[in-house]
mmCIF file of C-alpha atoms and ligand atoms in Angstrom:
data_model
loop_
_atom_site.group_PDB
_atom_site.id
_atom_site.type_symbol
_atom_site.label_atom_id
_atom_site.label_comp_id
_atom_site.label_asym_id
_atom_site.label_seq_id
_atom_site.Cartn_x
_atom_site.Cartn_y
_atom_site.Cartn_z
ATOM 1 C CA MET A 1 -70.715 23.813 12.753
ATOM 2 C CA ALA A 2 -66.940 24.317 12.371
ATOM 3 C CA GLU A 3 -65.504 25.868 9.212
ATOM 4 C CA LEU A 4 -63.638 23.157 7.281
ATOM 5 C CA LEU A 5 -60.085 24.204 6.457
ATOM 6 C CA LYS A 6 -59.551 22.097 3.351
ATOM 7 C CA GLY A 7 -56.104 21.485 1.929
ATOM 8 C CA ALA A 8 -57.054 21.571 -1.773
ATOM 9 C CA PRO A 9 -57.278 25.373 -2.219
ATOM 10 C CA VAL A 10 -54.017 25.811 -0.294
ATOM 11 C CA ALA A 11 -52.290 23.304 -2.577
ATOM 12 C CA ALA A 12 -53.828 24.911 -5.685
ATOM 13 C CA ALA A 13 -52.473 28.347 -4.714
ATOM 14 C CA LEU A 14 -49.012 26.884 -4.061
ATOM 15 C CA ASN A 15 -49.044 24.953 -7.354
ATOM 16 C CA GLU A 16 -49.999 28.003 -9.387
ATOM 17 C CA ALA A 17 -47.071 29.984 -7.988
ATOM 18 C CA LEU A 18 -44.760 26.992 -8.541
ATOM 19 C CA SER A 19 -45.752 26.534 -12.200
ATOM 20 C CA ALA A 20 -44.664 30.125 -12.864
ATOM 21 C CA ARG A 21 -41.302 29.510 -11.171
ATOM 22 C CA VAL A 22 -40.812 26.268 -13.137
ATOM 23 C CA ALA A 23 -41.520 28.153 -16.388
ATOM 24 C CA LYS A 24 -38.911 30.757 -15.433
ATOM 25 C CA LEU A 25 -36.348 28.006 -14.788
ATOM 26 C CA ALA A 26 -37.245 26.363 -18.120
ATOM 27 C CA ALA A 27 -36.498 29.654 -19.870
ATOM 28 C CA SER A 28 -32.919 29.343 -18.609
ATOM 29 C CA GLY A 29 -32.742 25.688 -19.643
ATOM 30 C CA ILE A 30 -33.234 24.163 -16.175
ATOM 31 C CA LYS A 31 -35.769 21.434 -15.424
ATOM 32 C CA PRO A 32 -36.137 20.766 -11.690
ATOM 33 C CA GLY A 33 -35.519 17.109 -10.951
ATOM 34 C CA MET A 34 -36.208 14.979 -7.912
ATOM 35 C CA CYS A 35 -35.407 11.413 -6.923
ATOM 36 C CA ILE A 36 -37.540 9.355 -4.568
ATOM 37 C CA VAL A 37 -35.546 6.664 -2.780
ATOM 38 C CA ARG A 38 -37.843 3.900 -1.640
ATOM 39 C CA VAL A 39 -36.629 0.774 0.157
ATOM 40 C CA GLY A 40 -39.117 -2.043 -0.415
ATOM 41 C CA ALA A 41 -42.763 -1.357 -1.281
ATOM 42 C CA ARG A 42 -44.792 -0.403 1.807
ATOM 43 C CA PRO A 43 -48.392 0.478 0.887
ATOM 44 C CA ASP A 44 -48.277 3.895 2.645
ATOM 45 C CA ASP A 45 -45.035 4.799 0.802
ATOM 46 C CA LEU A 46 -46.605 3.761 -2.502
ATOM 47 C CA ALA A 47 -49.720 5.840 -1.806
ATOM 48 C CA TYR A 48 -47.645 8.965 -1.023
ATOM 49 C CA GLU A 49 -45.421 8.289 -4.055
ATOM 50 C CA ARG A 50 -48.441 8.190 -6.397
ATOM 51 C CA GLY A 51 -49.595 11.553 -5.032
ATOM 52 C CA VAL A 52 -46.133 13.079 -5.450
ATOM 53 C CA LEU A 53 -45.737 11.821 -9.036
ATOM 54 C CA LYS A 54 -49.140 13.233 -10.005
ATOM 55 C CA ARG A 55 -48.464 16.622 -8.409
ATOM 56 C CA PHE A 56 -44.942 16.899 -9.824
ATOM 57 C CA ALA A 57 -46.131 16.056 -13.351
ATOM 58 C CA ALA A 58 -48.770 18.799 -13.064
ATOM 59 C CA VAL A 59 -46.230 21.397 -11.922
ATOM 60 C CA GLY A 60 -43.507 20.336 -14.394
ATOM 61 C CA ILE A 61 -40.937 18.683 -12.127
ATOM 62 C CA GLU A 62 -39.107 15.585 -13.328
ATOM 63 C CA CYS A 63 -39.330 12.774 -10.759
ATOM 64 C CA ARG A 64 -37.373 9.522 -10.736
ATOM 65 C CA VAL A 65 -38.178 6.656 -8.391
ATOM 66 C CA LEU A 66 -35.397 4.415 -7.179
ATOM 67 C CA GLU A 67 -36.839 1.253 -5.675
ATOM 68 C CA LEU A 68 -34.242 -0.597 -3.629
ATOM 69 C CA ALA A 69 -34.441 -4.138 -2.277
ATOM 70 C CA ALA A 70 -35.928 -4.271 1.229
ATOM 71 C CA ALA A 71 -32.807 -6.163 2.378
ATOM 72 C CA ILE A 72 -30.247 -3.719 0.891
ATOM 73 C CA ALA A 73 -27.033 -3.546 2.928
ATOM 74 C CA GLN A 74 -26.027 -0.278 4.589
ATOM 75 C CA GLN A 75 -22.861 0.196 2.499
ATOM 76 C CA ASP A 76 -24.769 -0.372 -0.759
ATOM 77 C CA PHE A 77 -27.399 2.151 0.341
ATOM 78 C CA ILE A 78 -24.699 4.690 1.150
ATOM 79 C CA GLU A 79 -23.168 4.211 -2.323
ATOM 80 C CA VAL A 80 -26.582 4.877 -3.915
ATOM 81 C CA ILE A 81 -26.944 8.130 -1.971
ATOM 82 C CA LYS A 82 -23.411 9.235 -2.904
ATOM 83 C CA LYS A 83 -24.222 8.665 -6.586
ATOM 84 C CA ILE A 84 -27.361 10.784 -6.259
ATOM 85 C CA ASN A 85 -25.339 13.510 -4.497
ATOM 86 C CA ALA A 86 -23.083 13.667 -7.574
ATOM 87 C CA ASP A 87 -25.903 13.588 -10.165
ATOM 88 C CA HIS A 88 -26.407 17.121 -11.517
ATOM 89 C CA GLU A 89 -29.836 16.364 -12.961
ATOM 90 C CA ILE A 90 -31.181 15.681 -9.479
ATOM 91 C CA HIS A 91 -31.870 18.807 -7.410
ATOM 92 C CA GLY A 92 -33.752 17.130 -4.576
ATOM 93 C CA VAL A 93 -34.044 13.764 -2.849
ATOM 94 C CA LEU A 94 -36.805 12.249 -0.748
ATOM 95 C CA ILE A 95 -35.848 9.140 1.212
ATOM 96 C CA PHE A 96 -38.908 7.333 2.529
ATOM 97 C CA ARG A 97 -38.738 6.695 6.274
ATOM 98 C CA PRO A 98 -38.725 4.768 8.501
ATOM 99 C CA LEU A 99 -35.829 2.844 6.961
ATOM 100 C CA PRO A 100 -35.579 -0.929 7.567
ATOM 101 C CA PRO A 101 -33.606 -1.915 10.678
ATOM 102 C CA GLN A 102 -30.347 -2.798 8.862
ATOM 103 C CA LEU A 103 -30.049 0.838 7.669
ATOM 104 C CA ASP A 104 -28.837 3.213 10.372
ATOM 105 C CA GLU A 105 -30.531 6.590 9.887
ATOM 106 C CA GLY A 106 -28.023 8.091 12.332
ATOM 107 C CA ILE A 107 -25.262 7.414 9.779
ATOM 108 C CA ILE A 108 -27.241 7.944 6.574
ATOM 109 C CA LYS A 109 -28.393 11.429 7.594
ATOM 110 C CA HIS A 110 -24.743 12.536 7.394
ATOM 111 C CA VAL A 111 -24.289 11.113 3.864
ATOM 112 C CA LEU A 112 -27.053 12.942 1.985
ATOM 113 C CA ASP A 113 -26.043 16.356 0.613
ATOM 114 C CA PRO A 114 -28.064 18.892 2.689
ATOM 115 C CA ARG A 115 -28.607 20.957 -0.490
ATOM 116 C CA LYS A 116 -30.602 18.006 -1.889
ATOM 117 C CA ASP A 117 -32.336 17.071 1.368
ATOM 118 C CA MET A 118 -36.010 17.896 0.667
ATOM 119 C CA ASP A 119 -37.589 16.639 3.918
ATOM 120 C CA CYS A 120 -35.224 17.743 6.659
ATOM 121 C CA LEU A 121 -33.292 14.524 7.264
ATOM 122 C CA THR A 122 -29.811 16.034 7.562
ATOM 123 C CA PRO A 123 -28.552 17.683 10.787
ATOM 124 C CA GLU A 124 -27.792 20.872 8.795
ATOM 125 C CA ASN A 125 -31.433 21.368 7.805
ATOM 126 C CA VAL A 126 -32.736 20.354 11.239
ATOM 127 C CA ALA A 127 -30.423 22.926 12.862
ATOM 128 C CA LYS A 128 -31.684 25.628 10.501
ATOM 129 C CA VAL A 129 -35.294 24.955 11.486
ATOM 130 C CA PHE A 130 -34.353 25.209 15.173
ATOM 131 C CA GLU A 131 -32.326 28.383 14.563
ATOM 132 C CA GLY A 132 -35.103 29.981 12.506
ATOM 133 C CA ASP A 133 -32.789 30.183 9.475
ATOM 134 C CA ASP A 134 -34.880 30.144 6.276
ATOM 135 C CA THR A 135 -32.033 29.082 3.979
ATOM 136 C CA GLY A 136 -32.561 25.349 4.663
ATOM 137 C CA TYR A 137 -35.335 22.980 3.636
ATOM 138 C CA PRO A 138 -38.075 22.622 6.272
ATOM 139 C CA PRO A 139 -39.807 19.280 6.822
ATOM 140 C CA CYS A 140 -42.822 19.029 4.507
ATOM 141 C CA THR A 141 -45.600 18.165 6.972
ATOM 142 C CA PRO A 142 -44.911 20.939 9.544
ATOM 143 C CA GLN A 143 -44.509 23.421 6.678
ATOM 144 C CA ALA A 144 -47.859 22.232 5.256
ATOM 145 C CA VAL A 145 -49.470 23.056 8.625
ATOM 146 C CA MET A 146 -47.952 26.562 8.524
ATOM 147 C CA GLU A 147 -49.230 27.097 4.952
ATOM 148 C CA ILE A 148 -52.770 26.091 5.955
ATOM 149 C CA LEU A 149 -52.752 28.452 8.943
ATOM 150 C CA ASP A 150 -51.472 31.300 6.763
ATOM 151 C CA TYR A 151 -53.832 30.614 3.860
ATOM 152 C CA TYR A 152 -56.873 30.749 6.152
ATOM 153 C CA GLY A 153 -55.578 33.838 7.938
ATOM 154 C CA VAL A 154 -55.162 32.234 11.369
ATOM 155 C CA GLU A 155 -53.179 34.711 13.501
ATOM 156 C CA LEU A 156 -50.276 33.114 15.397
ATOM 157 C CA LYS A 157 -48.640 36.054 17.148
ATOM 158 C CA GLY A 158 -49.259 35.831 20.894
ATOM 159 C CA LYS A 159 -51.663 32.883 20.534
ATOM 160 C CA ARG A 160 -51.659 29.835 22.772
ATOM 161 C CA VAL A 161 -50.856 26.901 20.476
ATOM 162 C CA THR A 162 -50.852 23.356 21.855
ATOM 163 C CA LEU A 163 -49.240 20.507 19.956
ATOM 164 C CA VAL A 164 -49.941 16.861 20.774
ATOM 165 C CA GLY A 165 -46.829 14.951 19.638
ATOM 166 C CA ARG A 166 -43.102 15.614 19.964
ATOM 167 C CA SER A 167 -41.579 13.606 17.086
ATOM 168 C CA MET A 168 -38.733 14.940 14.958
ATOM 169 C CA VAL A 169 -40.955 14.504 11.890
ATOM 170 C CA VAL A 170 -43.821 16.715 13.066
ATOM 171 C CA GLY A 171 -44.077 17.964 16.673
ATOM 172 C CA LYS A 172 -40.618 19.361 17.469
ATOM 173 C CA PRO A 173 -39.865 21.158 14.178
ATOM 174 C CA LEU A 174 -43.433 22.498 14.034
ATOM 175 C CA ALA A 175 -43.050 23.877 17.557
ATOM 176 C CA MET A 176 -39.958 25.820 16.426
ATOM 177 C CA MET A 177 -41.734 27.179 13.340
ATOM 178 C CA LEU A 178 -44.660 28.371 15.468
ATOM 179 C CA LEU A 179 -42.294 29.921 17.987
ATOM 180 C CA LYS A 180 -40.586 31.845 15.191
ATOM 181 C CA ARG A 181 -44.011 33.311 14.387
ATOM 182 C CA HIS A 182 -44.382 34.442 18.027
ATOM 183 C CA ALA A 183 -46.921 31.840 19.168
ATOM 184 C CA THR A 184 -46.835 30.675 22.781
ATOM 185 C CA VAL A 185 -46.248 26.971 22.278
ATOM 186 C CA THR A 186 -47.047 24.011 24.546
ATOM 187 C CA ILE A 187 -45.811 20.562 23.470
ATOM 188 C CA CYS A 188 -47.689 17.527 24.831
ATOM 189 C CA HIS A 189 -46.781 13.830 24.784
ATOM 190 C CA THR A 190 -47.641 10.535 26.456
ATOM 191 C CA ARG A 191 -46.455 11.709 29.905
ATOM 192 C CA THR A 192 -48.409 14.984 29.862
ATOM 193 C CA VAL A 193 -50.654 15.281 32.907
ATOM 194 C CA ASP A 194 -54.260 16.354 32.213
ATOM 195 C CA LEU A 195 -53.795 16.300 28.445
ATOM 196 C CA ALA A 196 -57.470 17.073 27.829
ATOM 197 C CA GLY A 197 -57.288 20.178 30.052
ATOM 198 C CA VAL A 198 -54.100 21.440 28.393
ATOM 199 C CA CYS A 199 -55.695 20.959 24.963
ATOM 200 C CA ARG A 200 -58.885 22.767 26.011
ATOM 201 C CA GLY A 201 -56.827 25.777 27.086
ATOM 202 C CA ALA A 202 -55.343 26.316 23.612
ATOM 203 C CA GLU A 203 -56.557 28.775 21.012
ATOM 204 C CA ILE A 204 -55.026 26.622 18.277
ATOM 205 C CA LEU A 205 -54.784 22.861 18.815
ATOM 206 C CA ILE A 206 -52.584 20.717 16.579
ATOM 207 C CA ALA A 207 -52.906 16.926 16.846
ATOM 208 C CA ALA A 208 -49.943 14.839 15.657
ATOM 209 C CA ALA A 209 -50.060 11.770 17.908
ATOM 210 C CA GLY A 210 -50.977 9.065 15.415
ATOM 211 C CA LYS A 211 -53.912 7.818 17.544
ATOM 212 C CA ALA A 212 -57.212 7.443 15.718
ATOM 213 C CA LYS A 213 -59.879 9.909 16.934
ATOM 214 C CA MET A 214 -58.207 10.452 20.342
ATOM 215 C CA ILE A 215 -59.093 14.169 20.395
ATOM 216 C CA GLY A 216 -62.773 14.097 21.298
ATOM 217 C CA ALA A 217 -65.267 16.611 22.693
ATOM 218 C CA GLY A 218 -63.507 16.690 26.090
ATOM 219 C CA PHE A 219 -60.262 17.980 24.519
ATOM 220 C CA VAL A 220 -61.638 21.052 22.735
ATOM 221 C CA SER A 221 -63.327 24.349 23.536
ATOM 222 C CA PRO A 222 -65.412 26.918 21.647
ATOM 223 C CA GLY A 223 -63.578 29.236 19.260
ATOM 224 C CA GLN A 224 -60.592 26.928 18.712
ATOM 225 C CA THR A 225 -58.871 26.214 15.406
ATOM 226 C CA VAL A 226 -57.976 22.516 15.244
ATOM 227 C CA ILE A 227 -55.365 21.150 12.848
ATOM 228 C CA ASP A 228 -55.356 17.369 12.451
ATOM 229 C CA VAL A 229 -52.031 15.955 11.212
ATOM 230 C CA GLY A 230 -52.835 12.328 12.053
ATOM 231 C CA ILE A 231 -53.276 9.703 9.358
ATOM 232 C CA ASN A 232 -54.760 6.556 10.863
ATOM 233 C CA LEU A 233 -57.209 3.779 10.128
ATOM 234 C CA ASP A 234 -60.366 3.543 12.224
ATOM 235 C CA GLU A 235 -61.937 0.308 13.468
ATOM 236 C CA GLY A 236 -63.691 -0.066 10.080
ATOM 237 C CA GLY A 237 -60.387 0.284 8.188
ATOM 238 C CA ASN A 238 -61.212 3.803 6.930
ATOM 239 C CA LEU A 239 -58.730 6.681 6.856
ATOM 240 C CA CYS A 240 -59.167 9.035 9.817
ATOM 241 C CA GLY A 241 -57.244 11.632 11.775
ATOM 242 C CA ASP A 242 -56.344 12.012 15.445
ATOM 243 C CA VAL A 243 -59.455 14.151 15.892
ATOM 244 C CA ASP A 244 -62.938 12.716 16.328
ATOM 245 C CA ARG A 245 -64.534 15.066 13.808
ATOM 246 C CA ALA A 246 -68.140 14.170 14.648
ATOM 247 C CA GLY A 247 -67.451 14.767 18.349
ATOM 248 C CA VAL A 248 -65.813 18.199 18.007
ATOM 249 C CA GLU A 249 -67.260 19.935 14.930
ATOM 250 C CA ASP A 250 -70.170 21.464 16.827
ATOM 251 C CA ILE A 251 -67.810 22.949 19.415
ATOM 252 C CA VAL A 252 -64.710 24.342 17.650
ATOM 253 C CA ALA A 253 -64.557 27.245 15.180
ATOM 254 C CA ALA A 254 -62.480 25.607 12.450
ATOM 255 C CA LEU A 255 -61.034 22.199 11.677
ATOM 256 C CA THR A 256 -58.918 20.479 8.991
ATOM 257 C CA PRO A 257 -60.512 17.301 7.599
ATOM 258 C CA VAL A 258 -58.785 13.918 7.197
ATOM 259 C CA PRO A 259 -58.458 13.037 4.394
ATOM 260 C CA GLY A 260 -58.292 16.311 2.481
ATOM 261 C CA GLY A 261 -56.503 18.514 5.024
ATOM 262 C CA VAL A 262 -52.782 18.640 5.863
ATOM 263 C CA GLY A 263 -52.010 15.554 3.733
ATOM 264 C CA ALA A 264 -53.328 17.324 0.628
ATOM 265 C CA VAL A 265 -50.727 20.092 0.994
ATOM 266 C CA THR A 266 -47.586 18.080 1.831
ATOM 267 C CA SER A 267 -46.582 17.141 -1.731
ATOM 268 C CA SER A 268 -46.893 20.787 -2.830
ATOM 269 C CA ILE A 269 -44.414 21.742 -0.105
ATOM 270 C CA LEU A 270 -42.089 19.020 -1.371
ATOM 271 C CA ALA A 271 -42.439 20.450 -4.886
ATOM 272 C CA GLU A 272 -41.654 23.935 -3.573
ATOM 273 C CA ASN A 273 -38.498 22.659 -1.891
ATOM 274 C CA VAL A 274 -37.355 21.040 -5.162
ATOM 275 C CA VAL A 275 -38.019 24.187 -7.196
ATOM 276 C CA ARG A 276 -36.086 26.242 -4.650
ATOM 277 C CA ALA A 277 -33.196 23.756 -4.786
ATOM 278 C CA ALA A 278 -33.126 24.125 -8.584
ATOM 279 C CA GLU A 279 -33.219 27.939 -8.289
ATOM 280 C CA MET A 280 -30.372 27.906 -5.731
ATOM 281 C CA ARG A 281 -28.219 25.813 -8.030
HETATM 282 P P1 NDP B 1 -44.680 9.337 16.163
HETATM 283 O O1 NDP B 1 -45.288 8.026 16.546
HETATM 284 O O2 NDP B 1 -43.245 9.394 15.813
HETATM 285 O O3 NDP B 1 -44.934 10.376 17.353
HETATM 286 C C1 NDP B 1 -46.159 10.476 18.002
HETATM 287 C C2 NDP B 1 -46.075 11.491 19.101
HETATM 288 O O4 NDP B 1 -47.357 11.604 19.690
HETATM 289 C C3 NDP B 1 -45.096 11.132 20.209
HETATM 290 O O5 NDP B 1 -44.412 12.261 20.628
HETATM 291 C C4 NDP B 1 -45.995 10.571 21.313
HETATM 292 O O6 NDP B 1 -45.523 10.866 22.623
HETATM 293 C C5 NDP B 1 -47.271 11.362 21.096
HETATM 294 N N1 NDP B 1 -48.436 10.582 21.510
HETATM 295 C C6 NDP B 1 -48.825 9.373 21.048
HETATM 296 N N2 NDP B 1 -49.933 8.961 21.689
HETATM 297 C C7 NDP B 1 -50.239 9.924 22.587
HETATM 298 C C8 NDP B 1 -51.246 10.053 23.566
HETATM 299 N N3 NDP B 1 -52.189 9.125 23.743
HETATM 300 N N4 NDP B 1 -51.241 11.176 24.312
HETATM 301 C C9 NDP B 1 -50.311 12.137 24.143
HETATM 302 N N5 NDP B 1 -49.319 12.052 23.235
HETATM 303 C C10 NDP B 1 -49.281 10.952 22.473
HETATM 304 O O7 NDP B 1 -45.607 9.886 14.981
HETATM 305 P P2 NDP B 1 -45.286 11.000 13.839
HETATM 306 O O8 NDP B 1 -44.943 12.293 14.471
HETATM 307 O O9 NDP B 1 -44.388 10.434 12.832
HETATM 308 O O10 NDP B 1 -46.723 11.110 13.166
HETATM 309 C C11 NDP B 1 -47.845 11.558 13.901
HETATM 310 C C12 NDP B 1 -49.091 11.385 13.043
HETATM 311 O O11 NDP B 1 -48.966 12.228 11.911
HETATM 312 C C13 NDP B 1 -49.303 9.980 12.508
HETATM 313 O O12 NDP B 1 -50.684 9.705 12.437
HETATM 314 C C14 NDP B 1 -48.748 10.051 11.103
HETATM 315 O O13 NDP B 1 -49.359 9.104 10.233
HETATM 316 C C15 NDP B 1 -49.145 11.457 10.733
HETATM 317 N N6 NDP B 1 -48.328 12.042 9.665
HETATM 318 C C16 NDP B 1 -48.986 12.742 8.708
HETATM 319 C C17 NDP B 1 -48.307 13.318 7.675
HETATM 320 C C18 NDP B 1 -49.068 14.130 6.671
HETATM 321 O O14 NDP B 1 -48.542 14.451 5.621
HETATM 322 N N7 NDP B 1 -50.307 14.535 6.969
HETATM 323 C C19 NDP B 1 -46.864 13.128 7.532
HETATM 324 C C20 NDP B 1 -46.220 12.508 8.672
HETATM 325 C C21 NDP B 1 -46.948 11.957 9.676
HETATM 326 P P3 NDP B 1 -44.152 10.252 23.239
HETATM 327 O O15 NDP B 1 -43.048 11.078 22.631
HETATM 328 O O16 NDP B 1 -44.287 10.456 24.695
HETATM 329 O O17 NDP B 1 -44.122 8.813 22.814
#
């Protein structure tokens, strides 16, 4: 049976270190502050927001939520972001994505101050991830994957790591982070030929396709570490990952659960980014 790589202990270790840093900031009169910008009220945004508010309260970070009308016009949205850029009490900003169709992310990503960009929306922070420059703010989910691998002592140097998914939110930035740590990275997508074979050949397999339970027994091999980034609903409406846990857990060496894996670490990474932004200021 595979070892379960749970997110909770990883998050707890991160939170403990963060509380100490927040206390140090408090001693110099600084309280880290974040603003969530939410357009409309999508259930998945609300669920993530609840988790963030709980975690931030526990660590000692102030968090404001700005709920904007689902039909907000682009210029009004831009004005809101400019106001936040100028607000000294706000060190970090999280804009929930995807944005509604009337808001052009291609324009908005140039408006947000990169020093307040906590989830790698701005071209400046994206470029830093691709250049391997640690002075920016990495995207929270890929960084959560890296924290889990490090916490459980999974060696990356020289290892064959296969990623399923090439989005700018997960796959591409994560590939760059793994490359920086000297992994040999393969990125798969919908046009990959013999996906199952490519996945079987990996030592570390990371699924970020957004397809419920697509990684079954035929995609894995003995000894593998499998990281499941997917958050999906199965046919019964229950939360599940991209990996068919029941089908693979007797084959692979280690596996992150869903829920309780990568998703449990993401808000701690967000908190770390905000604390760092406050320290930089
Ligand atoms: P996207 O839909 O933007 O990207 C999915 C990627 O997977 C694409 O590159 C796509 O390929 C590839 N893909 C989809 N289906 C297949 C398939 N059958 N075979 C091979 N490749 C496939 O999703 P995101 O990157 O935004 O998210 C991925 C998953 O991660 C989702 O389940 C999402 O909910 C979850 N997620 C979890 C987070 C967390 O905190 N745990 C945070 C963010 C996302 P192509 O490019 O060819 O279309």
